[in-house]
Coordinates of C-alpha atoms in Angstrom, one line a residue:
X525 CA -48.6 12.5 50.6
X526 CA -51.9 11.0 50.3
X527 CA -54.3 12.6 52.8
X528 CA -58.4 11.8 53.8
X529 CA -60.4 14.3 54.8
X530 CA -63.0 13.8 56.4
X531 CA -65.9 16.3 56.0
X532 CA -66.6 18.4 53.2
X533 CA -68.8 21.4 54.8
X534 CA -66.3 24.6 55.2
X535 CA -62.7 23.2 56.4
X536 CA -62.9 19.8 54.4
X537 CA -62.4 21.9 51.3
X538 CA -61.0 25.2 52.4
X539 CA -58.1 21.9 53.8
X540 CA -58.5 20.1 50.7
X541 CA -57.7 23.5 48.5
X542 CA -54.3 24.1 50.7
X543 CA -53.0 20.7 49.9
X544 CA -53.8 20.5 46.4
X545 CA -51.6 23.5 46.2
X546 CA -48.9 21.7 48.1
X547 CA -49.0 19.0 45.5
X548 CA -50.8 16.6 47.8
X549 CA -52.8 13.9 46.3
X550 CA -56.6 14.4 48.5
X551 CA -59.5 12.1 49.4
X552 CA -62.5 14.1 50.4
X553 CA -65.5 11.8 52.5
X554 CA -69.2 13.5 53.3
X555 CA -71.6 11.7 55.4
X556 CA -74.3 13.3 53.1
X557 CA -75.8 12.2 49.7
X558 CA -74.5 16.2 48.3
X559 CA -73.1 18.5 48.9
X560 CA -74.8 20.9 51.6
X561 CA -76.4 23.8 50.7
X562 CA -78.3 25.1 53.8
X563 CA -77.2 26.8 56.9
X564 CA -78.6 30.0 58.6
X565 CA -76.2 33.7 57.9
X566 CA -72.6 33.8 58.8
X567 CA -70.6 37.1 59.4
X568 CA -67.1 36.9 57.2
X569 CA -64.4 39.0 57.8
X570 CA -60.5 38.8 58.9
X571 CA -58.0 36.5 57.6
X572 CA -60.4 34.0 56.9
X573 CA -61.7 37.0 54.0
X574 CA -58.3 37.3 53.4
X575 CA -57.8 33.3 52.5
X576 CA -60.9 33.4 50.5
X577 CA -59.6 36.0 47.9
X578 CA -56.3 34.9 47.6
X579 CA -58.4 31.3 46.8
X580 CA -60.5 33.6 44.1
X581 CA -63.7 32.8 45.5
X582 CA -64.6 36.5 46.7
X583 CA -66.7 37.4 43.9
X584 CA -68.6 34.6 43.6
X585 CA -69.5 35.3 47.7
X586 CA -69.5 38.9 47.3
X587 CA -72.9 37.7 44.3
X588 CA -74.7 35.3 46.8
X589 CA -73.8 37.5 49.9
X590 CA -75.8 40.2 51.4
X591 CA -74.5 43.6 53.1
X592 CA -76.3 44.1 55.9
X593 CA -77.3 48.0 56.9
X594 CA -79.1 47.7 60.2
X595 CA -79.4 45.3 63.2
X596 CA -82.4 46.4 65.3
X597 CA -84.2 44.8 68.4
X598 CA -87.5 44.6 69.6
X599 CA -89.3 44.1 72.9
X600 CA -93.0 43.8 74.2
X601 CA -95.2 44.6 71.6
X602 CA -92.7 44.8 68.3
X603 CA -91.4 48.2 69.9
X604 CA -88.3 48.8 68.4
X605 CA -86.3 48.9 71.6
X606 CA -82.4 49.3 70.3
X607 CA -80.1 48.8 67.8
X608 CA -77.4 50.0 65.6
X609 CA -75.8 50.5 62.2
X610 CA -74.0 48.0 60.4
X611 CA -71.5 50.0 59.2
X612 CA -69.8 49.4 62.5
X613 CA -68.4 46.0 61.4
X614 CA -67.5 47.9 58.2
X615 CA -65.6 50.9 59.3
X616 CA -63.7 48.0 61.5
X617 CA -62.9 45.7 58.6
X618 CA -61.9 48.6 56.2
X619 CA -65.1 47.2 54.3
X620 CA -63.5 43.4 54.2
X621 CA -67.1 42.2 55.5
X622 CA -70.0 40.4 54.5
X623 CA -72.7 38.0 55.6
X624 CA -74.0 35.2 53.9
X625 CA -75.5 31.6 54.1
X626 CA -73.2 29.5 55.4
X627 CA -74.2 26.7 52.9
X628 CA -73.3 29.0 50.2
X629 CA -69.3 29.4 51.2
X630 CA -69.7 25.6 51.7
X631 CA -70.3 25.1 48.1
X632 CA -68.0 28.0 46.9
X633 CA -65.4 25.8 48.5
X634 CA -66.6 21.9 47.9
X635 CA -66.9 23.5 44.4
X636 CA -63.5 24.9 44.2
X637 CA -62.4 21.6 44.7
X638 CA -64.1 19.1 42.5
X639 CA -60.8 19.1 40.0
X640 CA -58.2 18.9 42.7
X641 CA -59.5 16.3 45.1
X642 CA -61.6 12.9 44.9
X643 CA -64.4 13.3 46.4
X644 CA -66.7 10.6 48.2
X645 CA -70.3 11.6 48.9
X646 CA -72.6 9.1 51.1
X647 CA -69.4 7.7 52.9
X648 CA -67.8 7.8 56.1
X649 CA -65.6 6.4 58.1
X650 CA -65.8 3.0 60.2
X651 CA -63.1 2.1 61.4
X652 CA -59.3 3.3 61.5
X653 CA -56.2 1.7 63.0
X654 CA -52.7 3.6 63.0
X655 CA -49.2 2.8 63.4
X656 CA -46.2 4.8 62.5
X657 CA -46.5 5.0 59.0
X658 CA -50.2 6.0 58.3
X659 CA -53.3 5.0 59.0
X660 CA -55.6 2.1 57.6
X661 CA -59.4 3.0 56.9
X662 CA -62.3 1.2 56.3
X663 CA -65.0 3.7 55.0
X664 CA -68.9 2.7 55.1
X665 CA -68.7 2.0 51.2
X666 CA -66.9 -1.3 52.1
X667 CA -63.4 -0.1 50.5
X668 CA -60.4 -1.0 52.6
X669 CA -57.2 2.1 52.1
X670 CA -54.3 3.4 53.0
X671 CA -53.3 7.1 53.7
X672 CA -50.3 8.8 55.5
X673 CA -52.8 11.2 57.2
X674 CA -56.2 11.7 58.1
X675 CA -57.7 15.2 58.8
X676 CA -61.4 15.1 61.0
X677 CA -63.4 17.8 59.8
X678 CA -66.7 17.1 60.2
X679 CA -67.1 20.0 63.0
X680 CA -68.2 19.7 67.1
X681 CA -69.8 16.2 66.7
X682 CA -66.6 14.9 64.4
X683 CA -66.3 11.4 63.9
X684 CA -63.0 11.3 63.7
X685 CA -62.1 12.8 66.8
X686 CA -64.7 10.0 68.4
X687 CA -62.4 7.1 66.9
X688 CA -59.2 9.1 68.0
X689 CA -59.4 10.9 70.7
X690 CA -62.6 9.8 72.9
X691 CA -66.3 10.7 73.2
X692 CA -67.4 14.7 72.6
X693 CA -68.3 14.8 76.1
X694 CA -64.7 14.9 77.1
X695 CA -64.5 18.4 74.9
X696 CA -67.3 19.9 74.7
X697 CA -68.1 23.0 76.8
X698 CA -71.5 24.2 76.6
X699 CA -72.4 27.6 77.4
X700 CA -76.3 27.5 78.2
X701 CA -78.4 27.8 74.9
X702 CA -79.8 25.8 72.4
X703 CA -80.4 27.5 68.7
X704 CA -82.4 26.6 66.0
X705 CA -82.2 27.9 61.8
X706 CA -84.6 27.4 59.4
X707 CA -86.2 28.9 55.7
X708 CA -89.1 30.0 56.1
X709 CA -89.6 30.3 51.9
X710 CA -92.9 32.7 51.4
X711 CA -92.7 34.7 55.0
X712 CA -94.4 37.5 54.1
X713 CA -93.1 40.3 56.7
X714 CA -89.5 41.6 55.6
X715 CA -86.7 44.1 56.6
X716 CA -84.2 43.8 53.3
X717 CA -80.8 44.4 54.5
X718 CA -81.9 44.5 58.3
X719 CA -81.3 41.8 61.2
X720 CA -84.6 42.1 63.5
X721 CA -84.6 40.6 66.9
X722 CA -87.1 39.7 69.0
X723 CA -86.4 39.4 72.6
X724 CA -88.1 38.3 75.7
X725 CA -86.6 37.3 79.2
X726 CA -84.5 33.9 78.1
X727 CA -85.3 33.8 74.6
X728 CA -85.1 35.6 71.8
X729 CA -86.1 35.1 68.2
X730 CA -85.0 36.6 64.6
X731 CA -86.0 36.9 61.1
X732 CA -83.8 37.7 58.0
X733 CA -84.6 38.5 54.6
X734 CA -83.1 36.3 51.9
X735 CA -83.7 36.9 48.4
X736 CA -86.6 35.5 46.4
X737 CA -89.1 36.3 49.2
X738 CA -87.6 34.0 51.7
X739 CA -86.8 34.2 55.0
X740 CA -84.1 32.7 57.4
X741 CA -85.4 32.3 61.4
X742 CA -83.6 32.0 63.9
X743 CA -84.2 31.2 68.0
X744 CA -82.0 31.3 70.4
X745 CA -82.6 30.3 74.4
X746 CA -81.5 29.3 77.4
X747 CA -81.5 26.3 78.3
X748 CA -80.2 25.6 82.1
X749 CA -81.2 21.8 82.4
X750 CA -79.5 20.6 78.9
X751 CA -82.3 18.5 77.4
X752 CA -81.6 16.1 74.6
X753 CA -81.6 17.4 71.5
X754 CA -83.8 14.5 68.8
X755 CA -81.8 15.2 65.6
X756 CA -82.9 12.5 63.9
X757 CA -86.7 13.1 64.6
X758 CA -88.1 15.6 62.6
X759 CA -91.4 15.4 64.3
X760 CA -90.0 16.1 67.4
X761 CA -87.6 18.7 66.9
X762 CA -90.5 21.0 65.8
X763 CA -92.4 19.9 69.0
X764 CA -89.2 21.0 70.6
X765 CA -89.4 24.8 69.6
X766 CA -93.2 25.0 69.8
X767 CA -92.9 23.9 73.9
X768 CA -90.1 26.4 74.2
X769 CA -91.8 29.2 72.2
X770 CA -95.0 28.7 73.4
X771 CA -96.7 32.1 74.3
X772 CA -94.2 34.2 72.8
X773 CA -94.9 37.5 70.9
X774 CA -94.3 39.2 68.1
X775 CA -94.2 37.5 64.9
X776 CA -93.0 34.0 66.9
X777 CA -96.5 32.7 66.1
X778 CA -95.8 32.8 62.8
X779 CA -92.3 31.4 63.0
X780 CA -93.8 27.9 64.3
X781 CA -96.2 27.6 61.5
X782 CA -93.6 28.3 59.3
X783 CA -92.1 25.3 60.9
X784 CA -94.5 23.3 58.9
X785 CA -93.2 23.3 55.5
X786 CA -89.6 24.2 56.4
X787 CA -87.2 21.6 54.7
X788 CA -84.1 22.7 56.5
X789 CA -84.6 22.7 60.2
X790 CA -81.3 22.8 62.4
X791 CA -81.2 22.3 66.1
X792 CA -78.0 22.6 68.1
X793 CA -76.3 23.3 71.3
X794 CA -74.1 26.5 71.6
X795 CA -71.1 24.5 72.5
X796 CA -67.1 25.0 72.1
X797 CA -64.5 22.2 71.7
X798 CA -61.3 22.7 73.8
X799 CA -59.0 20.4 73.6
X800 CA -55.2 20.1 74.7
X801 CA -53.8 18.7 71.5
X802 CA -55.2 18.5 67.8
X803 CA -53.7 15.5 66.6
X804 CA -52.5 12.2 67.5
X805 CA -49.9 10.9 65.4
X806 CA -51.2 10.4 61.7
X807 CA -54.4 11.4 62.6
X808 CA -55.4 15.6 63.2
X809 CA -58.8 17.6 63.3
X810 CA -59.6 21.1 61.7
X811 CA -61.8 23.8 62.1
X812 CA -64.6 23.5 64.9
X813 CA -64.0 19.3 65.4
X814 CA -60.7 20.4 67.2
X815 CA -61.6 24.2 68.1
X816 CA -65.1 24.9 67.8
X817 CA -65.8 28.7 69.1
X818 CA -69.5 28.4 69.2
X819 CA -72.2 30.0 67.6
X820 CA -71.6 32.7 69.5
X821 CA -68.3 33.4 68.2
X822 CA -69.6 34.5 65.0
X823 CA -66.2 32.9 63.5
X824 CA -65.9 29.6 63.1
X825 CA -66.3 29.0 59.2
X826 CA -63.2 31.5 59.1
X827 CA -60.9 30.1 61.6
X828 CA -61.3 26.6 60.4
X829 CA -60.3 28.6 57.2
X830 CA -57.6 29.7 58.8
X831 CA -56.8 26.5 60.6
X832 CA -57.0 24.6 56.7
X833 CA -54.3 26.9 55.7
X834 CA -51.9 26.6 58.4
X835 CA -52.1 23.0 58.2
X836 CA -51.5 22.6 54.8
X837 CA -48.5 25.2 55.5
X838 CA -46.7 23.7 57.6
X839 CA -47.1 20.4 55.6
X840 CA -45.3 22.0 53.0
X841 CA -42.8 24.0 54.7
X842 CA -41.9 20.7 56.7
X843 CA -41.3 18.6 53.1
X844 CA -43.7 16.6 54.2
X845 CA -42.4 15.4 57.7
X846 CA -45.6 15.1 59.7
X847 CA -45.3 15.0 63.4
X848 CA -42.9 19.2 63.4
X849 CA -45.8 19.7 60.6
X850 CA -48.7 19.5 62.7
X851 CA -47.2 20.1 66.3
X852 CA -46.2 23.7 64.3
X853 CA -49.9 24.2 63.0
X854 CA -50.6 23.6 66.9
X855 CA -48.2 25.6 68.1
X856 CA -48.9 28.8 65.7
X857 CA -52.7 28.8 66.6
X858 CA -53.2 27.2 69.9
X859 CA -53.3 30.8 71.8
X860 CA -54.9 32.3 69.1
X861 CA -58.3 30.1 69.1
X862 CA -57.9 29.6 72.4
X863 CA -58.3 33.6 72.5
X864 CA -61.4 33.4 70.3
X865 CA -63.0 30.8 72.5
X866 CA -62.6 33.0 75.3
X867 CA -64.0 36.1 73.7
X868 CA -67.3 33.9 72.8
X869 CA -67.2 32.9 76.8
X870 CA -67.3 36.2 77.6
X871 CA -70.4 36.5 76.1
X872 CA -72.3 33.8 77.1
X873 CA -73.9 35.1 80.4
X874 CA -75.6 38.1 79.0
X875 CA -76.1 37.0 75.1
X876 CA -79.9 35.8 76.1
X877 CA -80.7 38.3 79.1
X878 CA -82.8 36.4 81.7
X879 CA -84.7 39.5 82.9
X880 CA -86.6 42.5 81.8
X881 CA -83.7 44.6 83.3
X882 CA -81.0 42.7 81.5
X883 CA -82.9 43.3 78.0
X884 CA -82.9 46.9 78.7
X885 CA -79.1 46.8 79.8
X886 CA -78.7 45.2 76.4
X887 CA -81.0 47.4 74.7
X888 CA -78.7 50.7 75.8
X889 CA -75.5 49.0 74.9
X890 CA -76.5 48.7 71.2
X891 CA -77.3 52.2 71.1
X892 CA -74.2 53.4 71.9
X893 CA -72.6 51.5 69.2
X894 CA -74.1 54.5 67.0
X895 CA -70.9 56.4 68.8
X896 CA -68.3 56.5 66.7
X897 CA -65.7 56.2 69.6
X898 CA -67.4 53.4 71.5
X899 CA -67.9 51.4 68.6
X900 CA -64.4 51.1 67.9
X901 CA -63.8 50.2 71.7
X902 CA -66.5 47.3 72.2
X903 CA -66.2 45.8 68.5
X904 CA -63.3 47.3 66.7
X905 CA -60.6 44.8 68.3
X906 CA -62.7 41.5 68.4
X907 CA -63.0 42.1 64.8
X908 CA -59.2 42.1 64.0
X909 CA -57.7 38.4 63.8
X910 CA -54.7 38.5 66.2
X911 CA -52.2 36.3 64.1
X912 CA -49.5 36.2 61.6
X913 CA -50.1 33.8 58.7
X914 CA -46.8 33.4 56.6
X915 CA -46.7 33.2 53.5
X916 CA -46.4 29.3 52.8
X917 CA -48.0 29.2 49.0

């Protein structure tokens, strides 16, 4: 079968893997000029840890990741004001978890895949038209082509589900708060192996140390009246987190002149995708284009993993019939992201506390994550995956 992808950040490839094993013959398309590298720190565990050592790439991500010990959280003044041990997330993953940059899985994966697939970087697509048999695309290199299926996985703002589907609006759910990652490369305060977060009344603000002296910032805030985000204006997305961070304490001053030589700055709504159907005949999405969980969620580079597989699965285990292939991947994961979406939901309300009361409610709950008990109550089950993968491979 010859399938496109569309999107090569985390389930283009992880996809793209899956069907080269199923004897597929793969077209991979990225918008950008290379493959990406940046992204702020992801938190890997579950099946989607699972896929990535059965695909070998483990050790290279156990190299570039980082185990993190401590999560702490300030108020007024830098006053360390809660927090708990990592090891939590450890002792609930049987020590199947790490975090690391998401750009760095990306690459494990586009890597993993520059034998198995062709690869098109600096192309999209324009236009498709399908009919029973496959689809015909015209990319934005000016090539003209044929493929039995095309796979949008270009994440929330996809492409390919625009063309397909409809506009994002008719998916996307957002759940109150903008975020914004960036590297600031010589920040001179820093807490090796420790998350620090800063919080005040509707906003909050982090700092993470990479290795060679860097470190990766990240803001979080509410943001009731869902202003435009300017992703294409550099100038103004900076003016955008100075306005909101204006006045704030602790080291936020600092974050915003980081701004200033920061190559990498990314600016997004916390948003999920729900939609009633992944596909539409010869043409399916993967990963957070079709079931985006949020940032919230903490999960979304593994469930599009997860997503990848059982697409590619079911391709196989079908012979290669595609409309019981893909309502099957539908069908096996449906309830299961749908879960996972609802988790994140859960959270939303009280992830930024509006008030000084809510931050200390917050503050108290971390702390009793030091229990052994209540750790395993509040975080043990939404760390385990709730779903059978079979075997396909």
């Amino acid at each position: 079968m010859e399938v496109l992808i569309s999107g090569a950040g985390i389930a283009g490839p992880n996809l793209a893997w899956w069907l080269s094993q199923g004897g597929h013959r793969v077209t991979m398309l990225e918008k950008a000029p290379e493959p990406r590298r940046s992204g702020y720190i992801i938190d890997f565990w579950g099946k989607g840890y699972d896929l990535a050592e059965r695909m070998g790439l483990m050790p290279r991500l156990q190299q570039v990741g980082y185990h993190v010990e401590q999560v702490r959280f300030l108020g007024k003044g830098g006053k360390e004001t809660g927090g708990f041990a990592a090891q939590v997330f450890t002792r609930a993953t049987g020590g199947r978890y790490i975090s690391l940059p998401r750009g760095e899985l990306s690459l494990a994966l586009y890597e993993s895949v520059a034998d198995r697939a062709e690869v098109l970087l600096g192309t999209e697509i324009e236009k498709f038209e399908q009919d029973a048999g496959g689809v015909d695309v015209r990319l934005t290199n000016g090539s003209e082509r044929r493929f039995d299926l095309v796979v949008g996985a270009e994440g929330i703002h996809s492409r390919t589900r625009d063309l397909a589907f409809g506009p994002k609006e008719r998916f996307e759910r957002f759940l109150g708060y903008t975020f914004a990652a960036f590297t600031a490369e010589t920040y001179g305060r820093r807490a090796v192996d420790t998350y620090v977060m800063y919080g005040e009344p509707g906003r909050q603000a982090a700092r993470f140390a990479l290795r060679d002296g860097a470190s990766l910032v990240l803001l979080i805030w509410r943001d009731d009246e869902r202003e435009p985000i300017p992703h294409g204006d550099e100038v103004a997305k900076r003016a955008l987190l100075r306005e909101r961070y204006s006045g704030a304490g602790w080291e936020v001053p600092d974050f915003l002149a980081a701004l200033d030589t920061a190559d990498d700055l990314y600016i997004d709504r916390v948003s999920q995708i729900r939609m009633d159907s992944w596909h539409k005949g010869p043409v399916a999405l993967v990963g957070d284009a079709a079931y985006a969980p949020s940032f919230l969620a903490g999960q979304g580079a593994a469930l599009a993993m997860i997503g990848g597989y059982v697409l590619a699965g079911e391709l196989k285990r079908s012979g290669g019939a595609l409309e019981p292939a893909l309502a099957a991947y539908e069908q096996r994961l449906a309830p299961f992201m749908r879960s996972k979406q609802d988790a994140a939901l859960g959270l939303a309300s009280s992830f930024v506390p509006r008030t000084e009361f809510g931050l200390k409610a917050r503050d108290i709950a971390t702390r009793l994550l030091g229990i052994g008990w209540i750790a395993d109550l509040l975080v043990g089950r939404s760390l385990r995956d709730q779903v059978e993968l079979p075997d396909y491979f």
